[in-house]
Amino acid sequence: MKGFPDVRMRRLRRTRELRALVAETALDPGDFIYPLFVVPGAGIRNEVPSMPGVFQLSVDQLPREADEVQGLGIAGVLLFGLPESKDESGSGAYDAEGIVQQALRCLKQHAPDLLTVGDVCLCEYTSHGHCGRLDDDGYVNNDRTLDLLARTAVAQAQAGADIIAPSDMMDGRVAAIRSALDTAGFERVPIMSYAAKYASGFYGPFREAADSAPAFGDRRQYQMDTPNVREALREMELDAGEGADILMVKPALAYMDVIRAARETFCHPLAAYNVSGEYAMLKAAARNGWIDGDRVMMEILTGIKRAGADIVITYHAKEASRLLKP
Ligand code: PBG
């Protein structure tokens, strides 16, 4: 080496082609899932103020959206619903005519090959905004909630959901949902469990989009506590044991170590949710000209995959896929 300029780490960075040749991580639209917010009515495309580029859509808008998503090679969509009306037990979640069930039937008819993922939770449907049934003292009752979650999962499967994704964080929900799906003849429908879902400030914009903010208190009694990673592995172990087919970490950015630990501990396919607040932060900074939005978006998505995620649920799915087009 002596007498020569030392560029040993730089040789393979010289051109774009060399960098592409040795890239260890690749983004692929086929690994993205795009969340959709479905609202009652017709002809509705409401932009969510804190999430520029993300819209609440009525069911009649979904075929167009499905064509766009599919044309970009995105794997699938994750459905959230805003019901016509809410009640104590969140009955809009498991009603056969519920908004997500209507959306699923429309999508399955229009674009049968586009994967549809049903988010199973009650918070968008309960009058109090919590993810389950309440006891008199306001505590979310775990076991009385399981039955409603299971009914929601079956209603979604009946409407054509390809994957069921429980996000409520009740204990034992994966087993309850698996058994209800099997009993109803949906043994082929996989479960993607929001296994390590943290109580996070990053869900703020989502709660505006889905109208699901809790009317009192917060979700710390059922969602995970930020300081913990070993506990996340226990959550995943339980969900895996109960029959989860895909495990998820959520949010992504402040929890990259959790994604990595999950990757090293489990052989299941691993999903990470790049949540609403992560999207909103990037958009706000980019709009101010403080960062290059496209560049930072690709950096974040690549980082989530490098940490160990196989599947990325992201509001950036369409814009990132457009940039990835050859
Ligand atoms: C429902 C649910 C939430 C998110 C996904 N499913 C909100 C919450 O737990 O309050 C958040 C998604 C996001 O912020 O993008 N429980």
mmCIF file of C-alpha atoms and ligand atoms in Angstrom, residues 80 119 121 123-124 131 167-168 194 197 202-203 206-207 212 219 223 250 273-277 315, ligand 1:
data_model
loop_
_atom_site.group_PDB
_atom_site.id
_atom_site.type_symbol
_atom_site.label_atom_id
_atom_site.label_comp_id
_atom_site.label_asym_id
_atom_site.label_seq_id
_atom_site.Cartn_x
_atom_site.Cartn_y
_atom_site.Cartn_z
ATOM 1 C CA PHE A 80 -58.912 1.626 7.930
ATOM 2 C CA ASP A 119 -56.700 -3.658 10.233
ATOM 3 C CA CYS A 121 -59.156 -2.794 15.969
ATOM 4 C CA CYS A 123 -60.792 2.433 18.197
ATOM 5 C CA GLU A 124 -62.157 3.901 14.967
ATOM 6 C CA CYS A 131 -59.395 -0.153 21.287
ATOM 7 C CA SER A 167 -53.578 -3.754 15.983
ATOM 8 C CA ASP A 168 -55.461 -3.541 19.296
ATOM 9 C CA TYR A 194 -48.989 -5.789 15.201
ATOM 10 C CA LYS A 197 -46.894 -1.856 18.923
ATOM 11 C CA PHE A 202 -46.155 9.384 16.301
ATOM 12 C CA TYR A 203 -49.784 8.247 15.797
ATOM 13 C CA PHE A 206 -53.414 8.991 12.008
ATOM 14 C CA ARG A 207 -55.934 9.768 14.720
ATOM 15 C CA SER A 212 -59.803 7.586 16.506
ATOM 16 C CA ARG A 219 -53.363 3.826 25.247
ATOM 17 C CA GLN A 223 -49.762 -0.561 23.966
ATOM 18 C CA LYS A 250 -44.624 -0.213 14.989
ATOM 19 C CA TYR A 273 -44.999 0.341 10.076
ATOM 20 C CA ASN A 274 -43.588 3.706 8.992
ATOM 21 C CA VAL A 275 -46.382 5.574 10.799
ATOM 22 C CA SER A 276 -48.317 8.773 10.239
ATOM 23 C CA GLY A 277 -46.165 11.030 12.438
ATOM 24 C CA TYR A 315 -47.834 6.292 3.325
HETATM 25 C C1 PBG B 1 -55.479 1.387 15.485
HETATM 26 C C2 PBG B 1 -54.251 1.841 14.783
HETATM 27 C C3 PBG B 1 -53.478 2.996 14.990
HETATM 28 C C4 PBG B 1 -52.525 3.014 13.981
HETATM 29 C C5 PBG B 1 -52.714 1.875 13.205
HETATM 30 N N1 PBG B 1 -53.772 1.156 13.739
HETATM 31 C C6 PBG B 1 -53.606 4.111 15.960
HETATM 32 C C7 PBG B 1 -53.509 3.911 17.393
HETATM 33 O O1 PBG B 1 -53.120 2.867 17.905
HETATM 34 O O2 PBG B 1 -53.878 4.873 18.067
HETATM 35 C C8 PBG B 1 -51.496 4.101 13.757
HETATM 36 C C9 PBG B 1 -50.985 4.221 12.366
HETATM 37 C C10 PBG B 1 -50.236 5.481 12.072
HETATM 38 O O3 PBG B 1 -49.971 6.331 12.935
HETATM 39 O O4 PBG B 1 -49.894 5.642 10.895
HETATM 40 N N2 PBG B 1 -55.335 1.035 16.796
#
